[in-house]
Each structure stands twice: as C-alpha cells, then as structure tokens.
Amino acid sequence: MLQEIIIKNGNRVTEEGVLYLTDDLKLLKALKREGKAVAAVLTDENRGEDFSGIPYAVECVEELEEQEITKIYRRLTGLPWEILETDRCRLREMTVGDLDRLYEIYDTADTTQYMEGLSGDREEERAYIKDYCKYMYGFHGYGIWLIEEKTAGVVIGRAGIEPGEDGTELGYMIAAPWRRKGYAFEVCSAVLDYTWREIGCHEVICRIRHGNRASAGLLKKLGFGEGETDRDGMEKYTKSIPVDNKNPQAEIT
C-alpha cells in the first residue's frame, strides 16, 4: 500500500510537496534514500519489522487531520511549524535562516539589559539553533518560537515555553521598536492559552531579573502571582489554572 498526500500552498508551504505513506518497509526505505518525505503505516502484519531510521509512523491514515499531515511534512523537510496566530502576529518555529534577523534584534543594549545575548560566534549560534530545532522542537513539540508581525511581515521577537527544573517556563522578548504597543501581552496571552489547551500543562512559571519592572508589570497583567526570589537570585512568578475534569486537555499528562 502506498498513499501520496499532496501538501498544498494553502498550508503556507512555499512549494507544493508530497508526503508518502506506506506499510511496505522496503519501499519506505527506497523512497527515503531518494530524499522523499515518508512516514510508515503500521499494521498488524508489519509491527515486528525494523522501522528504525523512520521518524514518523501512523496507524489510521484515514483519521489523520490536515494539520497533522502538514506538521509531519514540515518536520521531515526542515520547514518550521506554524504554532498559532493572534490579531497582529504569527508564531512559528525558528530556523537557521532567521539568524541574521535575530542578531539585528539582539544588537541593542536595551534588549540584553535583562537577558543573555546571542553568541559572539555566529557559527556557534547557528549550531545551537540546529540542535534546538532537532531536540527541543523535535522531541517536545514546543519551545521558544519566533513572532512575526503580520502587516510588516518581519520578525519582532520571540516567545514560548520550555521545560525547566522548576516546571514549564514562559519566555518572551519583543524588539525595541515594537515595545509598549501591547504585543507582549497579546502574544503571551495566546502562548498561555496554547499551553493549557494543547499541551495540557496547568502551571507555568516565569523568571525575570530584579529591576525588570516592565516584565513584572506584564506578568501581573497576565495573572501571575507575586514574585519571589528563587535559588538563582531571580524573581520567579507562577500562574496556575485549576484542572478541569470536563476538559481532558487541561489535565496533566
């Protein structure tokens, strides 16, 4: 069995592509060697076969949603996942192609006043992004994403969540020209909603440096509790929602 699924431009893939799904291991590996985007179809007959080296496997092809198919195709071809949209912004995964823009944003003293800057070695930063995409996005399915302003069509910052020692942690940064315009609140509100709804995490923390009054005010507006000094001397804020038994997505997984 071989099924070809066309990925259309309507899904914001820059070029039309094809995701190949098959339960034939020999054909699967042949298509992979040709550089095709492939995923295995698991059946009762082939479950004992060695599918190592094939990163994606599905069972019920007919139950795959368009969004799931697009995400598999994007991951296999190195295209970033698009995570969510707000009224003014779009959040997506970062790629090494965003490196120059990130250096532009971080190349100001006020951007790095309360956070670490990028590496002075661009190749080191490039390697970091590659690893981040492979291990953070690839393993967890989430991380810190890029913020694109829809009208301008330009990256204006980063926001997202990461797993940390004390729990799931919110992070964000807005480039200087777009500050004090409500972008941080708009985007972080959407990230928190995504965290509850899609990831099923019911508590998020945020750690900021002392003196960062703008971030402290934002966290208060977002509904975080009072900050407390943690073991690293940072101010730690926490926001929780009750587990809603009527909404399985809100339960801890």
Short mmCIF file of C-alpha atoms in Angstrom, two decimals:
data_model
loop_
_atom_site.label_atom_id
_atom_site.label_comp_id
_atom_site.label_asym_id
_atom_site.label_seq_id
_atom_site.Cartn_x
_atom_site.Cartn_y
_atom_site.Cartn_z
CA MET A 1 0.00 0.00 0.00
CA LEU A 2 1.31 3.42 -0.99
CA GLN A 3 -0.55 6.67 -0.45
CA GLU A 4 0.60 10.08 -1.66
CA ILE A 5 -0.75 13.14 0.14
CA ILE A 6 -0.30 16.49 -1.57
CA ILE A 7 0.76 19.36 0.71
CA LYS A 8 -0.79 22.47 -0.82
CA ASN A 9 0.30 26.09 -0.90
CA GLY A 10 -2.78 26.92 1.13
CA ASN A 11 -0.98 25.47 4.14
CA ARG A 12 1.73 28.13 3.65
CA VAL A 13 4.28 25.60 2.38
CA THR A 14 6.42 27.60 -0.05
CA GLU A 15 6.20 24.87 -2.66
CA GLU A 16 3.77 22.02 -3.13
CA GLY A 17 5.14 18.75 -1.83
CA VAL A 18 4.18 15.15 -1.29
CA LEU A 19 4.12 13.06 1.88
CA TYR A 20 4.43 9.34 1.09
CA LEU A 21 2.72 6.87 3.43
CA THR A 22 3.28 3.13 3.04
CA ASP A 23 3.27 -0.09 5.04
CA ASP A 24 5.94 -1.61 2.78
CA LEU A 25 9.27 -1.32 4.62
CA LYS A 26 11.38 -1.95 1.52
CA LEU A 27 9.54 0.73 -0.46
CA LEU A 28 9.66 3.06 2.53
CA LYS A 29 13.44 2.89 2.77
CA ALA A 30 13.83 3.24 -1.01
CA LEU A 31 11.74 6.44 -1.03
CA LYS A 32 13.71 7.77 1.95
CA ARG A 33 17.00 7.19 0.11
CA GLU A 34 15.61 9.27 -2.76
CA GLY A 35 15.05 12.13 -0.35
CA LYS A 36 11.28 11.80 -0.21
CA ALA A 37 9.22 12.77 2.81
CA VAL A 38 7.96 9.42 4.11
CA ALA A 39 6.07 8.02 7.07
CA ALA A 40 5.39 4.38 7.91
CA VAL A 41 1.91 2.95 8.15
CA LEU A 42 1.76 0.39 10.94
CA THR A 43 -0.39 -2.70 10.51
CA ASP A 44 -0.82 -5.99 12.35
CA GLU A 45 1.34 -7.64 9.68
CA ASN A 46 4.38 -5.33 9.87
CA ARG A 47 4.64 -4.46 13.57
CA GLY A 48 7.55 -6.84 14.07
CA GLU A 49 9.66 -5.23 11.32
CA ASP A 50 12.55 -2.86 11.95
CA PHE A 51 11.42 0.72 11.27
CA SER A 52 14.49 2.32 12.86
CA GLY A 53 15.54 5.43 10.95
CA ILE A 54 11.93 6.26 10.05
CA PRO A 55 10.95 9.11 12.41
CA TYR A 56 7.18 9.03 11.85
CA ALA A 57 4.68 6.18 11.87
CA VAL A 58 0.87 6.31 11.74
CA GLU A 59 -1.85 3.72 12.16
CA CYS A 60 -5.14 5.00 10.81
CA VAL A 61 -4.34 7.07 7.72
CA GLU A 62 -7.98 7.98 7.19
CA GLU A 63 -8.10 9.59 10.63
CA LEU A 64 -5.12 11.91 10.04
CA GLU A 65 -6.14 15.55 10.09
CA GLU A 66 -4.79 18.04 7.57
CA GLN A 67 -2.86 19.89 10.27
CA GLU A 68 -1.14 16.69 11.44
CA ILE A 69 -0.15 15.79 7.88
CA THR A 70 1.27 19.26 7.28
CA LYS A 71 3.27 19.14 10.52
CA ILE A 72 4.79 15.76 9.62
CA TYR A 73 5.74 17.04 6.17
CA ARG A 74 7.26 20.23 7.57
CA ARG A 75 9.31 18.36 10.16
CA LEU A 76 10.64 15.90 7.56
CA THR A 77 11.57 18.65 5.09
CA GLY A 78 13.01 21.12 7.60
CA LEU A 79 10.20 23.66 7.33
CA PRO A 80 9.16 25.36 10.58
CA TRP A 81 5.87 24.52 12.23
CA GLU A 82 3.38 27.37 12.47
CA ILE A 83 2.09 27.33 16.02
CA LEU A 84 -0.60 29.96 16.44
CA GLU A 85 -1.88 33.35 15.33
CA THR A 86 -3.09 36.41 17.19
CA ASP A 87 -4.78 39.51 15.77
CA ARG A 88 -1.46 41.06 14.76
CA CYS A 89 1.11 38.29 14.97
CA ARG A 90 2.01 34.79 13.86
CA LEU A 91 4.18 32.46 15.94
CA ARG A 92 6.34 29.84 14.26
CA GLU A 93 9.45 27.79 14.92
CA MET A 94 12.79 29.42 14.23
CA THR A 95 15.27 28.19 11.63
CA VAL A 96 18.92 28.93 10.85
CA GLY A 97 17.60 31.26 8.15
CA ASP A 98 16.43 33.60 10.92
CA LEU A 99 19.95 34.06 12.31
CA ASP A 100 20.68 37.46 10.73
CA ARG A 101 17.38 38.91 11.91
CA LEU A 102 17.97 37.66 15.45
CA TYR A 103 21.37 39.33 15.54
CA GLU A 104 19.73 42.58 14.41
CA ILE A 105 17.22 42.39 17.26
CA TYR A 106 19.76 41.48 19.94
CA ASP A 107 22.31 44.05 18.81
CA THR A 108 20.99 46.71 21.18
CA ALA A 109 21.89 47.36 24.81
CA ASP A 110 18.27 47.60 25.95
CA THR A 111 17.47 44.15 24.53
CA THR A 112 20.23 42.44 26.51
CA GLN A 113 19.81 44.54 29.67
CA TYR A 114 17.73 41.84 31.37
CA MET A 115 18.59 38.75 29.31
CA GLU A 116 21.53 36.99 27.76
CA GLY A 117 22.54 37.99 24.25
CA LEU A 118 23.49 35.74 21.36
CA SER A 119 26.90 34.15 20.99
CA GLY A 120 29.64 36.31 19.50
CA ASP A 121 30.44 33.35 17.25
CA ARG A 122 27.77 33.10 14.57
CA GLU A 123 28.67 29.53 13.70
CA GLU A 124 28.23 28.57 17.33
CA GLU A 125 24.81 30.22 17.36
CA ARG A 126 23.92 28.51 14.06
CA ALA A 127 24.82 25.12 15.57
CA TYR A 128 22.73 25.96 18.65
CA ILE A 129 19.66 26.71 16.53
CA LYS A 130 20.07 23.46 14.59
CA ASP A 131 20.28 21.48 17.81
CA TYR A 132 17.36 23.41 19.31
CA CYS A 133 15.16 22.62 16.30
CA LYS A 134 16.18 18.97 16.36
CA TYR A 135 15.96 18.26 20.07
CA MET A 136 13.60 20.85 21.58
CA TYR A 137 11.04 21.16 18.79
CA GLY A 138 11.55 17.60 17.58
CA PHE A 139 11.25 15.93 20.99
CA HIS A 140 8.87 18.18 22.92
CA GLY A 141 6.92 19.70 20.03
CA TYR A 142 7.23 23.14 21.62
CA GLY A 143 9.86 25.65 22.70
CA ILE A 144 10.62 29.33 22.18
CA TRP A 145 9.09 30.47 18.89
CA LEU A 146 9.57 33.49 16.64
CA ILE A 147 7.00 36.26 16.50
CA GLU A 148 6.17 37.61 13.04
CA GLU A 149 4.20 40.84 12.75
CA LYS A 150 1.62 40.11 10.06
CA THR A 151 1.37 43.54 8.45
CA ALA A 152 5.10 44.25 8.33
CA GLY A 153 5.98 40.62 7.60
CA VAL A 154 9.02 40.86 9.87
CA VAL A 155 10.22 39.00 12.98
CA ILE A 156 9.73 41.26 16.01
CA GLY A 157 10.75 38.96 18.84
CA ARG A 158 10.44 35.56 20.45
CA ALA A 159 8.02 33.91 22.87
CA GLY A 160 7.12 30.43 24.02
CA ILE A 161 7.60 27.86 26.74
CA GLU A 162 10.37 25.46 27.70
CA PRO A 163 10.68 22.64 30.23
CA GLY A 164 12.80 23.75 33.18
CA GLU A 165 13.99 22.44 36.53
CA ASP A 166 11.08 24.13 38.34
CA GLY A 167 8.44 23.37 35.71
CA THR A 168 7.23 24.72 32.39
CA GLU A 169 8.71 28.18 31.89
CA LEU A 170 7.43 31.12 29.86
CA GLY A 171 9.94 33.22 27.94
CA TYR A 172 9.49 36.26 25.71
CA MET A 173 11.29 39.17 24.10
CA ILE A 174 9.98 42.00 21.91
CA ALA A 175 12.33 44.10 19.77
CA ALA A 176 12.65 47.73 20.84
CA PRO A 177 10.60 49.40 18.05
CA TRP A 178 7.54 47.25 18.88
CA ARG A 179 7.53 47.66 22.65
CA ARG A 180 4.80 49.46 24.62
CA LYS A 181 2.27 48.60 21.92
CA GLY A 182 0.67 45.59 23.58
CA TYR A 183 2.47 42.94 21.55
CA ALA A 184 3.97 41.13 24.56
CA PHE A 185 0.59 40.85 26.30
CA GLU A 186 -1.15 39.77 23.10
CA VAL A 187 1.39 37.08 22.27
CA CYS A 188 1.99 35.78 25.81
CA SER A 189 -1.76 35.50 26.42
CA ALA A 190 -2.00 33.32 23.32
CA VAL A 191 1.01 31.24 24.38
CA LEU A 192 -0.52 30.60 27.80
CA ASP A 193 -3.84 29.61 26.24
CA TYR A 194 -1.99 27.24 23.90
CA THR A 195 -0.11 25.78 26.86
CA TRP A 196 -3.32 24.98 28.75
CA ARG A 197 -5.30 23.84 25.72
CA GLU A 198 -2.82 21.99 23.50
CA ILE A 199 -0.07 20.82 25.85
CA GLY A 200 -2.21 20.14 28.90
CA CYS A 201 0.10 21.92 31.33
CA HIS A 202 -1.81 23.60 34.18
CA GLU A 203 1.03 25.63 35.73
CA VAL A 204 3.60 27.95 34.16
CA ILE A 205 6.42 29.89 35.80
CA CYS A 206 8.36 32.89 34.56
CA ARG A 207 11.74 34.00 35.90
CA ILE A 208 12.98 37.57 35.43
CA ARG A 209 15.92 39.57 36.71
CA HIS A 210 15.47 42.04 39.54
CA GLY A 211 14.68 45.53 38.33
CA ASN A 212 12.83 44.43 35.20
CA ARG A 213 9.75 46.46 36.04
CA ALA A 214 8.24 46.20 32.56
CA SER A 215 8.20 42.39 32.72
CA ALA A 216 6.93 42.40 36.30
CA GLY A 217 4.02 44.59 35.20
CA LEU A 218 3.30 42.35 32.23
CA LEU A 219 3.23 39.21 34.40
CA LYS A 220 0.82 40.87 36.80
CA LYS A 221 -1.43 41.78 33.88
CA LEU A 222 -1.24 38.17 32.64
CA GLY A 223 -2.47 36.93 36.02
CA PHE A 224 0.75 35.61 37.55
CA GLY A 225 1.09 35.67 41.33
CA GLU A 226 3.54 37.76 43.33
CA GLY A 227 7.18 37.20 42.52
CA GLU A 228 9.56 35.50 44.94
CA THR A 229 13.33 35.25 44.85
CA ASP A 230 14.48 31.80 43.75
CA ARG A 231 17.76 29.97 44.38
CA ASP A 232 19.48 31.76 41.49
CA GLY A 233 18.53 35.21 42.73
CA MET A 234 15.90 35.64 40.01
CA GLU A 235 12.32 36.72 40.60
CA LYS A 236 10.03 33.74 39.97
CA TYR A 237 6.35 34.22 39.14
CA THR A 238 3.76 31.45 38.86
CA LYS A 239 0.41 31.18 37.10
CA SER A 240 -1.89 28.19 37.58
CA ILE A 241 -5.30 27.11 36.40
CA PRO A 242 -7.48 24.50 38.14
CA VAL A 243 -7.63 21.09 36.50
CA ASP A 244 -10.93 20.98 34.62
CA ASN A 245 -12.26 17.43 34.55
CA LYS A 246 -14.56 18.39 31.71
CA ASN A 247 -11.58 19.31 29.56
CA PRO A 248 -9.04 16.48 29.24
CA GLN A 249 -6.57 18.87 27.59
CA ALA A 250 -6.26 20.72 30.90
CA GLU A 251 -5.16 17.62 32.78
CA ILE A 252 -1.52 16.89 33.49
CA THR A 253 -0.05 14.42 31.05
#
